[in-house]
Amino acid sequence: SQKIEQNSEALNIQEGKTATLTCNYTNYSPAYLQWYRQDPGRGPVFLLLIRENEKEKRKERLKVTFDTTLKQSLFHITASQPADSATYLCALTGGGFQKLVFGTGTRLLVSP
Amino acid sequence: SQTIHQWPATLVQPVGSPLSLECTVEGTSNPNLYWYRQAAGRGLQLLFYSVGIGQISSEVPQNLSASRPQDRQFILSSKKLLLSDSGFYLCAWRSTADGSYNEQFFGPGTRLTVL
């Protein structure tokens, strides 16, 4: 069966450290993988998209890697700040470019 | 710029009552539109998506239906709510313009509680 797995346990790190979140998938062949941020009671906000032929993508303090052999994406936030505390969702294309399938998300807590 | 509106923000309804949630998008044409539900502590479940007026694809057989009467309007409905319909409902849109990315833009959501 198809699965997208993100660590359900919250990730607690100290301010200034690098946070690394993992997204693993099985039985998908996604053309794109995306990362979103969701704050409590709000809709997700798009952060980064990486294509299947790209190994790495960066945006400011964010970095995403995509390994189609391992079927894994890593999401890094460098120099993390308390304002980065949120739930981060990975999503990939499933069943056509029109649709995204989301993981359950990992909650990140950055303490001062 | 584009914006997406959803209303109401919160809703408390009795079991068996009807439901109508509305979503509108501004600043874009011919978007793909989506309805998701997020149960407490769970991921986003795609309920319906639409690639054009009157075109609705259902992802999960259930108590809900969707309609797209206008290009930038998407409505989620139910004739009789169940307790299991409680959750956080999110509308989203995706641009179909040439050169656009595949990302989706979400509305603020509707928190539905069925009692």
PDB file of C-alpha atoms in Angstrom:
ATOM      1  CA  SER A   1       0.000   0.000   0.000  1.00  0.00           C
ATOM      2  CA  GLN A   2       1.042   3.616  -0.471  1.00  0.00           C
ATOM      3  CA  LYS A   3       2.419   5.436   2.560  1.00  0.00           C
ATOM      4  CA  ILE A   4       3.946   8.771   3.430  1.00  0.00           C
ATOM      5  CA  GLU A   5       5.607   8.686   6.828  1.00  0.00           C
ATOM      6  CA  GLN A   6       6.794  11.530   8.981  1.00  0.00           C
ATOM      7  CA  ASN A   7       7.967  11.220  12.538  1.00  0.00           C
ATOM      8  CA  SER A   8       4.867  11.628  14.669  1.00  0.00           C
ATOM      9  CA  GLU A   9       6.900  12.548  17.730  1.00  0.00           C
ATOM     10  CA  ALA A  10       7.653  16.205  18.237  1.00  0.00           C
ATOM     11  CA  LEU A  11      11.188  17.348  17.559  1.00  0.00           C
ATOM     12  CA  ASN A  12      12.604  19.548  20.317  1.00  0.00           C
ATOM     13  CA  ILE A  13      15.732  21.547  19.608  1.00  0.00           C
ATOM     14  CA  GLN A  14      17.513  24.579  20.968  1.00  0.00           C
ATOM     15  CA  GLU A  15      17.550  27.916  19.251  1.00  0.00           C
ATOM     16  CA  GLY A  16      20.454  28.259  16.852  1.00  0.00           C
ATOM     17  CA  LYS A  17      20.702  24.541  16.088  1.00  0.00           C
ATOM     18  CA  THR A  18      19.771  22.869  12.816  1.00  0.00           C
ATOM     19  CA  ALA A  19      16.456  21.040  12.728  1.00  0.00           C
ATOM     20  CA  THR A  20      16.188  18.045  10.414  1.00  0.00           C
ATOM     21  CA  LEU A  21      12.818  16.512   9.584  1.00  0.00           C
ATOM     22  CA  THR A  22      12.319  13.325   7.608  1.00  0.00           C
ATOM     23  CA  CYS A  23       9.715  12.262   5.080  1.00  0.00           C
ATOM     24  CA  ASN A  24       9.699   8.682   3.788  1.00  0.00           C
ATOM     25  CA  TYR A  25       7.352   7.275   1.204  1.00  0.00           C
ATOM     26  CA  THR A  26       6.563   3.878  -0.271  1.00  0.00           C
ATOM     27  CA  ASN A  27       4.858   2.825  -3.480  1.00  0.00           C
ATOM     28  CA  TYR A  28       4.874   6.308  -4.968  1.00  0.00           C
ATOM     29  CA  SER A  29       6.862   7.687  -7.873  1.00  0.00           C
ATOM     30  CA  PRO A  30       6.380  11.394  -7.301  1.00  0.00           C
ATOM     31  CA  ALA A  31       7.379  14.006  -9.830  1.00  0.00           C
ATOM     32  CA  TYR A  32       7.490  16.633  -7.064  1.00  0.00           C
ATOM     33  CA  LEU A  33       7.817  16.686  -3.333  1.00  0.00           C
ATOM     34  CA  GLN A  34       6.748  19.720  -1.321  1.00  0.00           C
ATOM     35  CA  TRP A  35       7.083  20.966   2.220  1.00  0.00           C
ATOM     36  CA  TYR A  36       4.489  23.056   4.034  1.00  0.00           C
ATOM     37  CA  ARG A  37       4.350  24.759   7.398  1.00  0.00           C
ATOM     38  CA  GLN A  38       1.173  24.661   9.489  1.00  0.00           C
ATOM     39  CA  ASP A  39       0.552  26.704  12.613  1.00  0.00           C
ATOM     40  CA  PRO A  40      -2.207  25.671  15.057  1.00  0.00           C
ATOM     41  CA  GLY A  41      -5.669  26.508  13.764  1.00  0.00           C
ATOM     42  CA  ARG A  42      -4.348  27.754  10.407  1.00  0.00           C
ATOM     43  CA  GLY A  43      -4.069  26.373   6.905  1.00  0.00           C
ATOM     44  CA  PRO A  44      -0.725  25.025   5.654  1.00  0.00           C
ATOM     45  CA  VAL A  45       1.644  27.438   3.955  1.00  0.00           C
ATOM     46  CA  PHE A  46       3.853  26.341   1.073  1.00  0.00           C
ATOM     47  CA  LEU A  47       7.603  26.489   1.728  1.00  0.00           C
ATOM     48  CA  LEU A  48       9.584  24.591  -0.893  1.00  0.00           C
ATOM     49  CA  LEU A  49       9.138  22.297  -3.863  1.00  0.00           C
ATOM     50  CA  ILE A  50      11.755  19.912  -5.215  1.00  0.00           C
ATOM     51  CA  ARG A  51      11.530  17.971  -8.442  1.00  0.00           C
ATOM     52  CA  GLU A  52      12.433  14.313  -8.887  1.00  0.00           C
ATOM     53  CA  ASN A  53      15.534  15.223 -10.899  1.00  0.00           C
ATOM     54  CA  GLU A  54      16.792  17.650  -8.232  1.00  0.00           C
ATOM     55  CA  LYS A  55      18.916  16.514  -5.318  1.00  0.00           C
ATOM     56  CA  GLU A  56      18.745  19.663  -3.227  1.00  0.00           C
ATOM     57  CA  LYS A  57      16.870  22.955  -3.023  1.00  0.00           C
ATOM     58  CA  ARG A  58      17.553  25.925  -0.771  1.00  0.00           C
ATOM     59  CA  LYS A  59      15.617  28.965   0.316  1.00  0.00           C
ATOM     60  CA  GLU A  60      17.115  31.256   2.917  1.00  0.00           C
ATOM     61  CA  ARG A  61      17.554  29.083   6.062  1.00  0.00           C
ATOM     62  CA  LEU A  62      15.664  26.150   4.551  1.00  0.00           C
ATOM     63  CA  LYS A  63      17.129  23.223   2.663  1.00  0.00           C
ATOM     64  CA  VAL A  64      15.355  20.232   1.175  1.00  0.00           C
ATOM     65  CA  THR A  65      16.937  17.084  -0.219  1.00  0.00           C
ATOM     66  CA  PHE A  66      15.194  14.446  -2.294  1.00  0.00           C
ATOM     67  CA  ASP A  67      16.547  10.929  -2.734  1.00  0.00           C
ATOM     68  CA  THR A  68      14.314   8.944  -5.071  1.00  0.00           C
ATOM     69  CA  THR A  69      16.409   5.809  -4.524  1.00  0.00           C
ATOM     70  CA  LEU A  70      15.914   5.894  -0.753  1.00  0.00           C
ATOM     71  CA  LYS A  71      12.413   7.319  -1.255  1.00  0.00           C
ATOM     72  CA  GLN A  72      13.173   9.983   1.279  1.00  0.00           C
ATOM     73  CA  SER A  73      13.221  13.738   1.667  1.00  0.00           C
ATOM     74  CA  LEU A  74      15.020  15.629   4.406  1.00  0.00           C
ATOM     75  CA  PHE A  75      13.995  19.132   5.442  1.00  0.00           C
ATOM     76  CA  HIS A  76      16.547  21.257   7.262  1.00  0.00           C
ATOM     77  CA  ILE A  77      16.130  24.558   9.075  1.00  0.00           C
ATOM     78  CA  THR A  78      19.477  26.089   9.961  1.00  0.00           C
ATOM     79  CA  ALA A  79      19.977  28.598  12.767  1.00  0.00           C
ATOM     80  CA  SER A  80      16.519  27.700  14.063  1.00  0.00           C
ATOM     81  CA  GLN A  81      14.442  30.264  15.936  1.00  0.00           C
ATOM     82  CA  PRO A  82      11.482  29.940  18.308  1.00  0.00           C
ATOM     83  CA  ALA A  83       9.344  31.414  15.503  1.00  0.00           C
ATOM     84  CA  ASP A  84      10.106  28.278  13.478  1.00  0.00           C
ATOM     85  CA  SER A  85       8.020  26.240  15.934  1.00  0.00           C
ATOM     86  CA  ALA A  86       5.175  24.715  13.930  1.00  0.00           C
ATOM     87  CA  THR A  87       4.096  21.484  12.277  1.00  0.00           C
ATOM     88  CA  TYR A  88       5.832  20.699   9.007  1.00  0.00           C
ATOM     89  CA  LEU A  89       4.086  18.607   6.388  1.00  0.00           C
ATOM     90  CA  CYS A  90       5.556  16.898   3.391  1.00  0.00           C
ATOM     91  CA  ALA A  91       3.415  16.296   0.345  1.00  0.00           C
ATOM     92  CA  LEU A  92       3.954  14.590  -2.949  1.00  0.00           C
ATOM     93  CA  THR A  93       2.117  14.281  -6.203  1.00  0.00           C
ATOM     94  CA  GLY A  94      -0.117  11.260  -6.378  1.00  0.00           C
ATOM     95  CA  GLY A  95      -2.432  10.259  -9.166  1.00  0.00           C
ATOM     96  CA  GLY A  96      -1.627  13.157 -11.448  1.00  0.00           C
ATOM     97  CA  PHE A  97      -0.206  16.618 -11.048  1.00  0.00           C
ATOM     98  CA  GLN A  98      -3.504  17.978  -9.815  1.00  0.00           C
ATOM     99  CA  LYS A  99      -3.415  16.096  -6.549  1.00  0.00           C
ATOM    100  CA  LEU A 100      -1.138  16.145  -3.542  1.00  0.00           C
ATOM    101  CA  VAL A 101      -0.917  13.496  -0.857  1.00  0.00           C
ATOM    102  CA  PHE A 102       0.160  14.778   2.554  1.00  0.00           C
ATOM    103  CA  GLY A 103       2.047  13.179   5.379  1.00  0.00           C
ATOM    104  CA  THR A 104       0.743  13.563   8.921  1.00  0.00           C
ATOM    105  CA  GLY A 105       3.402  16.132   9.769  1.00  0.00           C
ATOM    106  CA  THR A 106       6.088  16.548  12.385  1.00  0.00           C
ATOM    107  CA  ARG A 107       5.801  19.148  15.108  1.00  0.00           C
ATOM    108  CA  LEU A 108       8.948  21.187  15.664  1.00  0.00           C
ATOM    109  CA  LEU A 109       9.532  23.002  18.956  1.00  0.00           C
ATOM    110  CA  VAL A 110      12.449  25.426  19.129  1.00  0.00           C
ATOM    111  CA  SER A 111      13.257  26.573  22.627  1.00  0.00           C
ATOM    112  CA  PRO A 112      15.165  29.794  23.423  1.00  0.00           C
TER     113      PRO A 112
ATOM    114  CA  SER B   1      -2.420  39.223  -5.726  1.00  0.00           C
ATOM    115  CA  GLN B   2      -4.420  36.121  -5.067  1.00  0.00           C
ATOM    116  CA  THR B   3      -6.480  35.513  -1.958  1.00  0.00           C
ATOM    117  CA  ILE B   4      -8.670  32.704  -0.769  1.00  0.00           C
ATOM    118  CA  HIS B   5     -11.633  33.071   1.556  1.00  0.00           C
ATOM    119  CA  GLN B   6     -13.490  30.482   3.573  1.00  0.00           C
ATOM    120  CA  TRP B   7     -16.490  30.863   5.787  1.00  0.00           C
ATOM    121  CA  PRO B   8     -17.594  30.396   8.389  1.00  0.00           C
ATOM    122  CA  ALA B   9     -14.471  30.163  10.519  1.00  0.00           C
ATOM    123  CA  THR B  10     -16.163  27.988  13.128  1.00  0.00           C
ATOM    124  CA  LEU B  11     -19.395  26.056  13.113  1.00  0.00           C
ATOM    125  CA  VAL B  12     -21.211  23.922  15.657  1.00  0.00           C
ATOM    126  CA  GLN B  13     -23.985  21.806  14.199  1.00  0.00           C
ATOM    127  CA  PRO B  14     -26.259  19.056  15.549  1.00  0.00           C
ATOM    128  CA  VAL B  15     -26.150  15.558  14.111  1.00  0.00           C
ATOM    129  CA  GLY B  16     -28.516  15.239  11.173  1.00  0.00           C
ATOM    130  CA  SER B  17     -28.429  18.904  10.216  1.00  0.00           C
ATOM    131  CA  PRO B  18     -27.317  20.118   6.767  1.00  0.00           C
ATOM    132  CA  LEU B  19     -23.976  21.730   6.012  1.00  0.00           C
ATOM    133  CA  SER B  20     -22.742  24.298   3.537  1.00  0.00           C
ATOM    134  CA  LEU B  21     -19.168  25.597   3.547  1.00  0.00           C
ATOM    135  CA  GLU B  22     -18.095  28.101   0.966  1.00  0.00           C
ATOM    136  CA  CYS B  23     -14.721  28.923  -0.514  1.00  0.00           C
ATOM    137  CA  THR B  24     -13.889  31.682  -2.984  1.00  0.00           C
ATOM    138  CA  VAL B  25     -10.636  32.595  -4.674  1.00  0.00           C
ATOM    139  CA  GLU B  26      -9.682  36.020  -6.002  1.00  0.00           C
ATOM    140  CA  GLY B  27      -6.997  37.136  -8.403  1.00  0.00           C
ATOM    141  CA  THR B  28      -6.687  34.039 -10.550  1.00  0.00           C
ATOM    142  CA  SER B  29      -8.622  32.280 -13.286  1.00  0.00           C
ATOM    143  CA  ASN B  30      -9.390  28.626 -13.860  1.00  0.00           C
ATOM    144  CA  PRO B  31      -7.711  27.382 -10.690  1.00  0.00           C
ATOM    145  CA  ASN B  32      -7.792  23.797  -9.528  1.00  0.00           C
ATOM    146  CA  LEU B  33      -9.801  23.757  -6.281  1.00  0.00           C
ATOM    147  CA  TYR B  34      -9.609  21.319  -3.382  1.00  0.00           C
ATOM    148  CA  TRP B  35     -11.440  20.430  -0.169  1.00  0.00           C
ATOM    149  CA  TYR B  36      -9.472  18.725   2.582  1.00  0.00           C
ATOM    150  CA  ARG B  37     -10.409  17.571   6.060  1.00  0.00           C
ATOM    151  CA  GLN B  38      -7.967  17.389   8.935  1.00  0.00           C
ATOM    152  CA  ALA B  39      -9.046  15.416  11.981  1.00  0.00           C
ATOM    153  CA  ALA B  40      -7.419  16.230  15.308  1.00  0.00           C
ATOM    154  CA  GLY B  41      -3.784  15.100  15.294  1.00  0.00           C
ATOM    155  CA  ARG B  42      -4.048  13.656  11.808  1.00  0.00           C
ATOM    156  CA  GLY B  43      -2.956  14.543   8.329  1.00  0.00           C
ATOM    157  CA  LEU B  44      -4.816  16.232   5.537  1.00  0.00           C
ATOM    158  CA  GLN B  45      -7.339  14.024   3.806  1.00  0.00           C
ATOM    159  CA  LEU B  46      -8.307  15.078   0.297  1.00  0.00           C
ATOM    160  CA  LEU B  47     -12.076  14.998  -0.035  1.00  0.00           C
ATOM    161  CA  PHE B  48     -12.809  16.563  -3.436  1.00  0.00           C
ATOM    162  CA  TYR B  49     -11.019  18.385  -6.190  1.00  0.00           C
ATOM    163  CA  SER B  50     -12.188  20.287  -9.227  1.00  0.00           C
ATOM    164  CA  VAL B  51     -10.421  21.223 -12.454  1.00  0.00           C
ATOM    165  CA  GLY B  52     -13.281  23.341 -13.803  1.00  0.00           C
ATOM    166  CA  ILE B  53     -16.851  24.552 -13.377  1.00  0.00           C
ATOM    167  CA  GLY B  54     -19.146  21.640 -12.662  1.00  0.00           C
ATOM    168  CA  GLN B  55     -16.263  19.141 -12.652  1.00  0.00           C
ATOM    169  CA  ILE B  56     -15.909  17.396  -9.308  1.00  0.00           C
ATOM    170  CA  SER B  57     -13.762  14.400  -8.419  1.00  0.00           C
ATOM    171  CA  SER B  58     -14.487  12.601  -5.182  1.00  0.00           C
ATOM    172  CA  GLU B  59     -11.627  10.960  -3.347  1.00  0.00           C
ATOM    173  CA  VAL B  60     -13.396   9.348  -0.429  1.00  0.00           C
ATOM    174  CA  PRO B  61     -16.942   7.973  -0.470  1.00  0.00           C
ATOM    175  CA  GLN B  62     -18.769   9.608   2.399  1.00  0.00           C
ATOM    176  CA  ASN B  63     -21.545  11.786   3.610  1.00  0.00           C
ATOM    177  CA  LEU B  64     -20.340  14.913   1.819  1.00  0.00           C
ATOM    178  CA  SER B  65     -20.660  16.425  -1.636  1.00  0.00           C
ATOM    179  CA  ALA B  66     -19.033  19.334  -3.447  1.00  0.00           C
ATOM    180  CA  SER B  67     -20.053  21.728  -6.169  1.00  0.00           C
ATOM    181  CA  ARG B  68     -18.337  24.369  -8.271  1.00  0.00           C
ATOM    182  CA  PRO B  69     -21.016  26.686  -9.603  1.00  0.00           C
ATOM    183  CA  GLN B  70     -18.545  29.389 -10.668  1.00  0.00           C
ATOM    184  CA  ASP B  71     -14.907  29.389 -11.706  1.00  0.00           C
ATOM    185  CA  ARG B  72     -13.637  30.627  -8.340  1.00  0.00           C
ATOM    186  CA  GLN B  73     -16.277  29.261  -5.999  1.00  0.00           C
ATOM    187  CA  PHE B  74     -16.205  25.857  -4.351  1.00  0.00           C
ATOM    188  CA  ILE B  75     -18.883  24.607  -1.975  1.00  0.00           C
ATOM    189  CA  LEU B  76     -18.839  21.649   0.401  1.00  0.00           C
ATOM    190  CA  SER B  77     -22.211  20.306   1.469  1.00  0.00           C
ATOM    191  CA  SER B  78     -23.946  17.626   3.435  1.00  0.00           C
ATOM    192  CA  LYS B  79     -27.626  16.805   3.762  1.00  0.00           C
ATOM    193  CA  LYS B  80     -27.242  15.167   7.170  1.00  0.00           C
ATOM    194  CA  LEU B  81     -24.157  15.566   9.321  1.00  0.00           C
ATOM    195  CA  LEU B  82     -22.633  12.699  11.256  1.00  0.00           C
ATOM    196  CA  LEU B  83     -20.490  12.921  14.377  1.00  0.00           C
ATOM    197  CA  SER B  84     -17.556  11.691  12.294  1.00  0.00           C
ATOM    198  CA  ASP B  85     -17.840  14.779  10.067  1.00  0.00           C
ATOM    199  CA  SER B  86     -16.263  16.908  12.793  1.00  0.00           C
ATOM    200  CA  GLY B  87     -12.891  18.311  11.855  1.00  0.00           C
ATOM    201  CA  PHE B  88     -10.968  21.165  10.329  1.00  0.00           C
ATOM    202  CA  TYR B  89     -12.007  21.767   6.734  1.00  0.00           C
ATOM    203  CA  LEU B  90      -9.572  23.434   4.407  1.00  0.00           C
ATOM    204  CA  CYS B  91     -10.080  24.776   0.915  1.00  0.00           C
ATOM    205  CA  ALA B  92      -7.085  25.173  -1.367  1.00  0.00           C
ATOM    206  CA  TRP B  93      -6.327  26.308  -4.884  1.00  0.00           C
ATOM    207  CA  ARG B  94      -3.572  25.648  -7.398  1.00  0.00           C
ATOM    208  CA  SER B  95      -2.702  27.764 -10.382  1.00  0.00           C
ATOM    209  CA  THR B  96      -3.024  26.268 -13.845  1.00  0.00           C
ATOM    210  CA  ALA B  97      -1.128  29.092 -15.524  1.00  0.00           C
ATOM    211  CA  ASP B  98       1.850  28.168 -17.696  1.00  0.00           C
ATOM    212  CA  GLY B  99       5.078  28.062 -15.726  1.00  0.00           C
ATOM    213  CA  SER B 100       3.365  27.868 -12.365  1.00  0.00           C
ATOM    214  CA  TYR B 101       4.586  25.542  -9.718  1.00  0.00           C
ATOM    215  CA  ASN B 102       2.484  22.730  -8.393  1.00  0.00           C
ATOM    216  CA  GLU B 103       2.070  24.202  -4.912  1.00  0.00           C
ATOM    217  CA  GLN B 104      -1.309  24.672  -3.309  1.00  0.00           C
ATOM    218  CA  PHE B 105      -2.524  27.722  -1.411  1.00  0.00           C
ATOM    219  CA  PHE B 106      -4.787  27.138   1.526  1.00  0.00           C
ATOM    220  CA  GLY B 107      -7.596  29.113   3.040  1.00  0.00           C
ATOM    221  CA  PRO B 108      -7.932  29.851   6.763  1.00  0.00           C
ATOM    222  CA  GLY B 109     -10.117  26.789   7.371  1.00  0.00           C
ATOM    223  CA  THR B 110     -13.455  26.058   9.023  1.00  0.00           C
ATOM    224  CA  ARG B 111     -13.549  24.298  12.365  1.00  0.00           C
ATOM    225  CA  LEU B 112     -16.689  22.102  12.333  1.00  0.00           C
ATOM    226  CA  THR B 113     -17.982  20.436  15.476  1.00  0.00           C
ATOM    227  CA  VAL B 114     -20.914  18.073  15.150  1.00  0.00           C
ATOM    228  CA  LEU B 115     -22.695  17.372  18.428  1.00  0.00           C
TER     229      LEU B 115
END
